[in-house]
Tab-separated table of C-alpha atoms in Angstrom:
chain	number	residue	atom	x	y	z
A	24	UNK	CA	172.485	164.302	148.099
A	25	UNK	CA	169.918	164.163	145.319
A	26	UNK	CA	171.066	162.624	142.053
A	27	UNK	CA	168.330	164.058	139.837
A	28	UNK	CA	166.417	167.336	139.587
A	29	UNK	CA	163.295	166.050	137.841
A	30	UNK	CA	163.401	162.250	138.210
A	31	UNK	CA	162.955	160.202	141.378
A	32	UNK	CA	165.650	159.966	144.021
A	33	UNK	CA	164.330	156.988	145.959
A	34	UNK	CA	166.437	153.839	146.211
A	35	UNK	CA	165.345	150.613	144.570
A	36	UNK	CA	163.780	148.219	147.083
A	37	UNK	CA	164.197	144.467	146.611
A	38	UNK	CA	161.871	142.555	148.924
A	39	UNK	CA	162.596	138.823	149.151
A	40	UNK	CA	164.401	138.969	145.815
A	41	UNK	CA	161.603	140.818	143.971
A	42	UNK	CA	161.226	144.472	142.912
A	43	UNK	CA	159.001	146.253	145.435
A	44	UNK	CA	157.253	149.351	144.069
A	45	UNK	CA	156.024	150.631	147.429
A	46	UNK	CA	157.785	152.475	150.226
A	47	UNK	CA	159.825	151.177	153.141
A	48	UNK	CA	157.030	152.633	155.281
A	49	UNK	CA	154.754	149.907	153.879
A	50	UNK	CA	156.922	147.172	155.408
A	51	UNK	CA	156.432	146.246	159.040
A	52	UNK	CA	159.853	146.403	160.771
A	53	UNK	CA	158.813	143.378	162.832
A	54	UNK	CA	158.645	141.302	159.632
A	55	UNK	CA	162.216	142.080	158.588
A	56	UNK	CA	164.875	139.430	159.091
A	57	UNK	CA	167.743	141.378	157.520
A	58	UNK	CA	168.548	144.444	155.419
A	59	UNK	CA	171.478	145.145	153.147
A	60	UNK	CA	172.378	148.289	151.213
A	61	UNK	CA	174.100	148.237	147.816
A	62	UNK	CA	175.336	151.373	146.127
A	63	UNK	CA	177.505	152.676	143.312
A	64	UNK	CA	178.928	150.098	140.881
A	65	UNK	CA	177.839	147.037	142.824
A	66	UNK	CA	174.194	148.114	142.598
A	67	UNK	CA	174.128	149.093	138.922
A	68	UNK	CA	176.060	145.991	137.899
A	69	UNK	CA	173.266	143.781	139.246
A	70	UNK	CA	170.098	145.842	138.782
A	71	UNK	CA	171.009	148.289	136.022
A	72	UNK	CA	169.913	151.918	135.688
A	73	UNK	CA	167.047	151.533	138.177
A	74	UNK	CA	169.684	151.152	140.890
A	75	UNK	CA	171.252	154.567	140.250
A	76	UNK	CA	170.051	155.758	143.672
A	77	UNK	CA	171.189	152.619	145.469
A	78	UNK	CA	169.481	149.363	146.364
A	79	UNK	CA	167.997	148.209	149.655
A	80	UNK	CA	167.760	144.435	149.962
A	81	UNK	CA	165.085	143.365	152.455
A	82	UNK	CA	164.574	139.780	153.575
A	83	UNK	CA	161.437	138.942	155.539
A	84	UNK	CA	161.217	136.402	158.331
A	85	UNK	CA	160.514	132.682	157.987
A	86	UNK	CA	159.711	129.872	160.365
A	87	UNK	CA	162.752	128.672	162.324
A	88	UNK	CA	161.520	125.947	164.703
A	89	UNK	CA	159.343	122.873	164.343
A	90	UNK	CA	157.338	123.920	167.372
A	91	UNK	CA	154.902	126.708	166.414
A	92	UNK	CA	155.919	130.060	167.850
A	93	UNK	CA	153.275	132.623	168.753
A	94	UNK	CA	154.673	136.035	169.529
A	95	UNK	CA	152.938	139.214	170.629
A	96	UNK	CA	154.635	142.494	171.388
A	97	UNK	CA	153.236	145.859	172.417
A	98	UNK	CA	155.109	149.131	172.587
A	99	UNK	CA	154.059	152.523	173.863
A	100	UNK	CA	156.399	155.476	173.824
A	101	UNK	CA	156.318	159.217	174.394
A	102	UNK	CA	157.967	161.892	172.276
A	103	UNK	CA	159.244	165.270	173.375
A	104	UNK	CA	161.126	168.074	171.701
A	105	UNK	CA	164.868	167.609	171.905
A	106	UNK	CA	165.183	171.267	170.930
A	107	UNK	CA	162.565	173.986	170.688
A	108	UNK	CA	163.077	177.062	168.501
A	109	UNK	CA	163.664	180.138	170.611
A	110	UNK	CA	160.755	182.444	169.896
A	111	UNK	CA	160.290	185.926	171.268
A	112	UNK	CA	158.991	185.978	174.819
A	113	UNK	CA	156.340	188.615	175.631
A	114	UNK	CA	159.053	190.876	177.099
A	115	UNK	CA	161.362	190.492	174.104
A	116	UNK	CA	158.459	191.016	171.708
A	117	UNK	CA	157.649	194.352	173.342
A	118	UNK	CA	161.315	195.306	173.257
A	119	UNK	CA	161.437	194.476	169.553
A	120	UNK	CA	158.619	196.942	168.901
A	121	UNK	CA	160.362	199.648	170.923
A	122	UNK	CA	163.656	199.002	169.106
A	123	UNK	CA	161.947	199.193	165.724
A	124	UNK	CA	160.255	202.497	166.538
A	125	UNK	CA	163.497	203.867	167.851
A	126	UNK	CA	165.397	202.894	164.713
A	127	UNK	CA	162.604	204.337	162.554
A	128	UNK	CA	162.749	207.696	164.337
A	129	UNK	CA	159.376	207.239	166.023
A	130	UNK	CA	158.428	207.775	169.632
A	131	UNK	CA	159.458	204.715	171.669
A	132	UNK	CA	158.235	205.296	175.200
A	133	UNK	CA	158.163	202.041	177.252
A	134	UNK	CA	155.354	203.471	179.354
A	135	UNK	CA	153.182	203.756	176.243
A	136	UNK	CA	154.107	200.450	174.625
A	137	UNK	CA	150.473	199.296	174.738
A	138	UNK	CA	149.587	202.091	172.305
A	139	UNK	CA	152.032	200.641	169.760
A	140	UNK	CA	150.233	197.295	169.623
A	141	UNK	CA	147.290	196.151	167.520
A	142	UNK	CA	143.879	196.300	169.156
A	143	UNK	CA	143.873	192.572	169.924
A	144	UNK	CA	147.450	192.652	171.185
A	145	UNK	CA	146.717	195.684	173.355
A	146	UNK	CA	143.668	194.023	174.872
A	147	UNK	CA	145.600	190.875	175.786
A	148	UNK	CA	148.626	192.828	176.996
A	149	UNK	CA	146.568	194.950	179.373
A	150	UNK	CA	144.701	191.836	180.580
A	151	UNK	CA	147.982	190.019	181.202
A	152	UNK	CA	147.211	187.326	178.643
A	153	UNK	CA	150.104	185.858	176.657
A	154	UNK	CA	150.737	182.571	174.877
A	155	UNK	CA	153.691	180.552	173.662
A	156	UNK	CA	153.066	180.129	169.895
A	157	UNK	CA	155.224	176.992	169.807
A	158	UNK	CA	153.118	175.346	172.487
A	159	UNK	CA	150.043	176.285	170.462
A	160	UNK	CA	151.258	174.460	167.351
A	161	UNK	CA	152.480	171.432	169.318
A	162	UNK	CA	150.612	168.402	170.596
A	163	UNK	CA	151.281	165.542	172.991
A	164	UNK	CA	153.165	163.009	170.899
A	165	UNK	CA	153.720	159.304	171.199
A	166	UNK	CA	153.851	155.987	169.392
A	167	UNK	CA	151.975	152.738	169.796
A	168	UNK	CA	152.962	149.522	168.035
A	169	UNK	CA	151.369	146.083	168.255
A	170	UNK	CA	152.783	142.949	166.592
A	171	UNK	CA	151.330	139.440	166.460
A	172	UNK	CA	153.006	136.596	164.564
A	173	UNK	CA	152.770	132.836	164.178
A	174	UNK	CA	155.657	130.920	162.654
A	175	UNK	CA	157.096	127.436	162.387
A	176	UNK	CA	158.320	124.748	160.052
A	177	UNK	CA	157.968	121.052	159.454
A	178	UNK	CA	159.740	118.604	157.194
A	179	UNK	CA	157.786	119.868	154.183
A	180	UNK	CA	156.357	123.270	155.141
A	181	UNK	CA	157.681	126.602	156.342
A	182	UNK	CA	155.351	129.407	157.398
A	183	UNK	CA	155.365	132.879	158.908
A	184	UNK	CA	152.139	134.855	159.416
A	185	UNK	CA	152.015	138.267	161.065
A	186	UNK	CA	149.864	141.313	161.583
A	187	UNK	CA	150.813	144.798	162.781
A	188	UNK	CA	149.069	147.960	163.924
A	189	UNK	CA	151.062	151.145	164.365
A	190	UNK	CA	149.889	154.558	165.628
A	191	UNK	CA	152.362	157.424	165.350
A	192	UNK	CA	151.369	160.811	166.741
A	193	UNK	CA	153.820	163.581	165.853
A	194	UNK	CA	154.847	166.662	167.800
A	195	UNK	CA	153.122	169.125	165.451
A	196	UNK	CA	149.370	169.572	165.869
A	197	UNK	CA	147.406	167.046	163.765
A	198	UNK	CA	150.562	165.342	162.443
A	199	UNK	CA	149.420	161.722	162.699
A	200	UNK	CA	150.108	158.487	160.848
A	201	UNK	CA	148.621	155.001	161.224
A	202	UNK	CA	149.653	151.742	159.557
A	203	UNK	CA	147.971	148.349	159.395
A	204	UNK	CA	149.688	145.403	157.749
A	205	UNK	CA	149.343	141.658	157.253
A	206	UNK	CA	152.015	139.270	155.956
A	207	UNK	CA	151.969	135.612	154.885
A	208	UNK	CA	155.162	133.734	153.978
A	209	UNK	CA	154.495	130.131	153.025
A	210	UNK	CA	156.640	127.487	151.343
A	211	UNK	CA	155.946	123.796	150.750
A	212	UNK	CA	158.312	121.095	149.539
A	213	UNK	CA	156.092	119.002	147.256
A	214	UNK	CA	158.887	116.627	146.231
A	215	UNK	CA	162.577	116.545	147.008
A	216	UNK	CA	163.175	118.354	143.747
A	217	UNK	CA	160.095	120.603	143.613
A	218	UNK	CA	158.855	123.336	145.949
A	219	UNK	CA	156.295	126.143	145.733
A	220	UNK	CA	155.667	129.166	147.889
A	221	UNK	CA	154.421	132.686	148.277
A	222	UNK	CA	155.501	135.848	150.062
A	223	UNK	CA	152.564	138.244	150.336
A	224	UNK	CA	151.742	141.351	152.299
A	225	UNK	CA	149.038	144.009	152.520
A	226	UNK	CA	149.661	147.414	154.073
A	227	UNK	CA	147.389	150.392	154.627
A	228	UNK	CA	148.702	153.769	155.737
A	229	UNK	CA	146.477	156.607	156.912
A	230	UNK	CA	148.161	160.016	156.730
A	231	UNK	CA	144.961	162.064	157.052
A	232	UNK	CA	144.882	165.474	158.648
A	233	UNK	CA	146.149	169.011	158.070
A	234	UNK	CA	149.060	170.054	160.227
A	235	UNK	CA	149.171	173.201	162.291
A	236	UNK	CA	151.142	175.982	160.619
A	237	UNK	CA	154.718	176.022	161.928
A	238	UNK	CA	155.485	179.095	159.824
A	239	UNK	CA	152.611	181.059	161.368
A	240	UNK	CA	153.701	179.982	164.849
A	241	UNK	CA	157.210	181.201	164.130
A	242	UNK	CA	156.054	184.674	163.081
A	243	UNK	CA	153.056	185.199	165.335
A	244	UNK	CA	152.778	187.504	168.324
A	245	UNK	CA	152.548	186.163	171.894
A	246	UNK	CA	149.591	188.506	172.440
A	247	UNK	CA	147.247	187.070	169.808
A	248	UNK	CA	143.788	185.597	170.432
A	249	UNK	CA	143.952	182.153	168.814
A	250	UNK	CA	140.409	181.211	169.848
A	251	UNK	CA	137.040	182.873	169.434
A	252	UNK	CA	135.527	181.178	172.489
A	253	UNK	CA	136.688	180.282	175.974
A	254	UNK	CA	136.245	176.487	175.605
A	255	UNK	CA	138.342	176.635	173.297
A	256	UNK	CA	136.753	175.044	170.187
A	257	UNK	CA	136.478	177.787	167.556
A	258	UNK	CA	139.835	178.851	166.051
A	259	UNK	CA	140.252	182.504	165.179
A	260	UNK	CA	140.887	183.093	161.436
A	261	UNK	CA	142.460	186.483	162.197
A	262	UNK	CA	144.382	186.305	165.497
A	263	UNK	CA	145.632	189.897	164.972
A	264	UNK	CA	144.454	192.805	162.864
A	265	UNK	CA	147.657	193.239	160.813
A	266	UNK	CA	147.360	189.656	159.439
A	267	UNK	CA	151.128	189.530	158.946
A	268	UNK	CA	151.152	186.031	160.408
A	269	UNK	CA	148.395	183.623	159.430
A	270	UNK	CA	146.364	181.585	161.910
A	271	UNK	CA	148.246	178.732	163.527
A	272	UNK	CA	145.373	176.237	163.864
A	273	UNK	CA	142.464	177.558	161.780
A	274	UNK	CA	143.127	175.496	158.633
A	275	UNK	CA	144.034	172.393	160.635
A	276	UNK	CA	140.723	172.436	162.531
A	277	UNK	CA	138.209	173.871	160.069
A	278	UNK	CA	139.362	172.142	156.886
A	279	UNK	CA	139.391	168.376	156.380
A	280	UNK	CA	141.845	166.036	154.689
A	281	UNK	CA	141.881	162.301	154.050
A	282	UNK	CA	144.989	160.612	152.636
A	283	UNK	CA	145.093	156.819	152.524
A	284	UNK	CA	147.604	154.579	150.754
A	285	UNK	CA	147.071	150.843	150.240
A	286	UNK	CA	149.594	148.351	148.913
A	287	UNK	CA	148.999	144.676	148.089
A	288	UNK	CA	152.176	142.860	147.082
A	289	UNK	CA	152.839	139.180	146.495
A	290	UNK	CA	155.327	136.835	144.902
A	291	UNK	CA	154.237	133.348	143.849
A	292	UNK	CA	157.067	131.053	142.909
A	293	UNK	CA	157.944	127.486	141.991
A	294	UNK	CA	161.473	126.061	142.003
A	295	UNK	CA	162.639	122.844	140.396
A	296	UNK	CA	165.989	121.149	140.900
A	297	UNK	CA	166.138	119.168	137.680
A	298	UNK	CA	166.441	115.452	138.546
A	299	UNK	CA	169.403	113.519	137.184
A	300	UNK	CA	171.234	116.732	136.192
A	301	UNK	CA	173.176	117.917	139.185
A	302	UNK	CA	173.422	121.704	139.492
A	303	UNK	CA	170.648	122.533	137.011
A	304	UNK	CA	167.642	124.420	138.416
A	305	UNK	CA	164.628	126.322	137.151
A	306	UNK	CA	162.554	128.937	138.971
A	307	UNK	CA	159.492	130.886	137.932
A	308	UNK	CA	158.313	134.024	139.750
A	309	UNK	CA	155.018	135.821	139.299
A	310	UNK	CA	154.778	139.050	141.287
A	311	UNK	CA	151.610	141.157	141.127
A	312	UNK	CA	151.483	144.483	142.961
A	313	UNK	CA	148.344	146.602	143.420
A	314	UNK	CA	148.460	150.095	144.890
A	315	UNK	CA	145.651	152.512	145.682
A	316	UNK	CA	146.027	156.144	146.653
A	317	UNK	CA	143.092	158.289	147.834
A	318	UNK	CA	143.500	162.001	148.542
A	319	UNK	CA	140.426	164.020	149.548
A	320	UNK	CA	140.259	167.644	150.697
A	321	UNK	CA	137.353	169.725	151.935
A	322	UNK	CA	137.020	173.349	152.941
A	323	UNK	CA	133.487	174.016	154.243
A	324	UNK	CA	131.376	177.111	153.666
A	325	UNK	CA	132.658	179.659	156.211
A	326	UNK	CA	131.093	183.096	155.916
A	327	UNK	CA	131.618	184.716	159.283
A	328	UNK	CA	134.307	186.345	161.431
A	329	UNK	CA	135.618	188.293	158.435
A	330	UNK	CA	135.945	185.231	156.178
A	331	UNK	CA	133.965	184.690	152.978
A	332	UNK	CA	134.772	181.126	151.930
A	333	UNK	CA	132.119	179.646	149.658
A	334	UNK	CA	133.488	176.135	150.154
A	335	UNK	CA	135.489	173.758	148.001
A	336	UNK	CA	136.204	170.040	147.822
A	337	UNK	CA	138.317	167.677	145.769
A	338	UNK	CA	138.643	163.954	145.407
A	339	UNK	CA	141.528	162.041	143.866
A	340	UNK	CA	141.675	158.293	143.260
A	341	UNK	CA	144.839	156.688	141.839
A	342	UNK	CA	145.253	153.036	140.954
A	343	UNK	CA	148.486	151.329	139.966
A	344	UNK	CA	148.935	147.729	138.903
A	345	UNK	CA	152.239	146.096	138.092
A	346	UNK	CA	153.209	142.510	137.504
A	347	UNK	CA	156.459	140.750	136.779
A	348	UNK	CA	156.885	137.263	135.328
A	349	UNK	CA	160.393	135.786	135.443
A	350	UNK	CA	161.822	132.511	134.162
A	351	UNK	CA	165.251	131.779	135.597
A	352	UNK	CA	167.547	128.882	134.735
A	353	UNK	CA	170.769	128.345	136.688
A	354	UNK	CA	173.518	125.798	136.341
A	355	UNK	CA	176.386	125.340	138.814
A	356	UNK	CA	179.375	123.113	138.116
A	357	UNK	CA	182.430	122.387	140.243
A	358	UNK	CA	185.033	121.157	137.776
A	359	UNK	CA	187.679	120.325	140.360
A	360	UNK	CA	189.122	121.731	143.557
A	361	UNK	CA	190.311	124.919	141.876
A	362	UNK	CA	187.837	125.602	139.094
A	363	UNK	CA	184.092	126.204	139.114
A	364	UNK	CA	181.548	128.127	137.092
A	365	UNK	CA	177.855	128.997	137.099
A	366	UNK	CA	175.485	130.167	134.394
A	367	UNK	CA	172.287	132.194	134.852
A	368	UNK	CA	169.702	132.749	132.130
A	369	UNK	CA	166.649	134.950	132.601
A	370	UNK	CA	163.691	135.800	130.433
A	371	UNK	CA	160.792	137.851	131.755
A	372	UNK	CA	157.940	140.207	131.100
A	373	UNK	CA	156.479	143.036	133.130
A	374	UNK	CA	153.654	145.516	132.913
A	375	UNK	CA	152.926	148.802	134.655
A	376	UNK	CA	149.426	150.268	134.500
A	377	UNK	CA	148.421	153.598	136.054
A	378	UNK	CA	145.040	155.289	136.279
A	379	UNK	CA	144.092	158.557	137.963
A	380	UNK	CA	140.803	160.386	138.414
A	381	UNK	CA	140.498	163.837	139.997
A	382	UNK	CA	137.269	165.712	140.634
A	383	UNK	CA	136.753	169.065	142.315
A	384	UNK	CA	133.933	171.411	143.186
A	385	UNK	CA	133.903	175.058	144.196
A	386	UNK	CA	131.123	177.135	145.784
A	387	UNK	CA	128.608	175.153	147.822
A	388	UNK	CA	126.513	178.194	148.730
A	389	UNK	CA	122.822	177.751	147.949
A	390	UNK	CA	123.066	173.964	148.372
A	391	UNK	CA	124.751	171.938	151.097
A	392	UNK	CA	128.316	171.068	151.950
A	393	UNK	CA	127.335	168.452	154.542
A	394	UNK	CA	128.640	165.604	152.373
A	395	UNK	CA	132.057	167.185	151.908
A	396	UNK	CA	133.974	165.544	149.067
A	397	UNK	CA	131.371	162.781	148.735
A	398	UNK	CA	128.930	164.824	146.628
A	399	UNK	CA	130.806	167.211	144.356
A	400	UNK	CA	127.712	167.581	142.145
A	401	UNK	CA	126.301	170.048	144.682
A	402	UNK	CA	129.049	172.566	143.873
A	403	UNK	CA	128.302	175.344	141.390
A	404	UNK	CA	131.645	174.939	139.598
A	405	UNK	CA	132.769	171.375	138.861
A	406	UNK	CA	135.871	170.069	137.113
A	407	UNK	CA	137.038	166.553	136.328
A	408	UNK	CA	140.317	165.271	134.941
A	409	UNK	CA	141.504	161.737	134.277
A	410	UNK	CA	144.442	159.935	132.717
A	411	UNK	CA	145.793	156.443	132.264
A	412	UNK	CA	148.934	154.810	130.934
A	413	UNK	CA	150.349	151.351	130.421
A	414	UNK	CA	153.913	150.237	129.790
A	415	UNK	CA	154.872	146.692	128.775
A	416	UNK	CA	158.432	145.435	128.715
A	417	UNK	CA	160.410	142.287	128.007
A	418	UNK	CA	163.709	141.525	129.704
A	419	UNK	CA	166.427	138.962	129.137
A	420	UNK	CA	169.788	138.324	130.718
A	421	UNK	CA	172.661	135.883	130.513
A	422	UNK	CA	175.531	135.740	132.990
A	423	UNK	CA	178.574	133.480	133.329
A	424	UNK	CA	180.677	133.435	136.498
A	425	UNK	CA	184.011	131.661	136.717
A	426	UNK	CA	185.610	131.058	140.120
A	427	UNK	CA	189.243	130.108	140.694
A	428	UNK	CA	190.120	128.629	144.086
A	429	UNK	CA	187.066	130.410	145.492
A	430	UNK	CA	189.222	133.524	145.712
A	431	UNK	CA	188.925	135.066	142.239
A	432	UNK	CA	185.713	135.707	140.370
A	433	UNK	CA	185.404	136.570	136.681
A	434	UNK	CA	181.999	137.599	135.306
């Protein structure tokens, strides 16, 4: 369950030994070599308070053979409902109305049931037209995934390069998600005692679109008129006169939404095994992470069919930049067959910078809404908000491990 009411509940992600500020959805599953989950005391003992919700250790792939390997995989799958909610059929819906009138002390004559319906419902009932609201809010779903990678290693160099394109179409109308990603893992052994490398990835996720209303589908009548035309292309804003259930598809089709997340993450490192001092090593990590989040919404001018919407639009642009610089010194010593110890010293700095800009406009009547969220100055009422913050921190750590017969560990 959730561990906090107001704070975050997401686990801490460690990608190739480095804090990863993004989401697991930003990581291509085809790039993952292994995953490990730490929780409770084992997690907090290593990573501190940030690991209160658990830790997910992710290791990405590397080159494994001297002969270059080129791999391409394509996947296409279909999705179907494993269980559909049982909504009222046309017959049960009519019986519900008769039962209600009977319980309320009103006339409940099955032969006159059409007179108990709204005008739209009555028209469709007499014409023999009925719909399944759940089919209306659903769409044909499926997934497409394409992976291409090149990997290999030589005496001095190890490399893994990959790209991925994923298309995920959900079961609810307009519930779609796309992801594009690129990864480069590269390491070079400059000398026997000195190596450098980088693990970098870029991911872009497109979550644009407004979903069909599941709530409206759940409450709506099977005798509604969801469309204004026979094509059908124009959704009906008022499928029934009582308006007890909102339109299932009107907002999803008429209004527009764009939501795009971008994440650029890298770790540049150098490792030195100090010559002439066996067991002593030094490593420096520099890990920049840039994240962009764009959220745009647009509701066009719609003044017809009983609706008087003067139009509105908003645009949000968030930028986040973090970097971590770590200096790590380790020393391992095997005293004899039974006794050994290791020492780890760490000193680092990190910075987290956030910036957000939000603009909105209301009422595009008298001008033009053709540009949507791209020209908010055309709106009669305009608002703008912005904020920024920066946090700098310094970290240090010292740890001594003593091992006895490789069976007992004291820290």
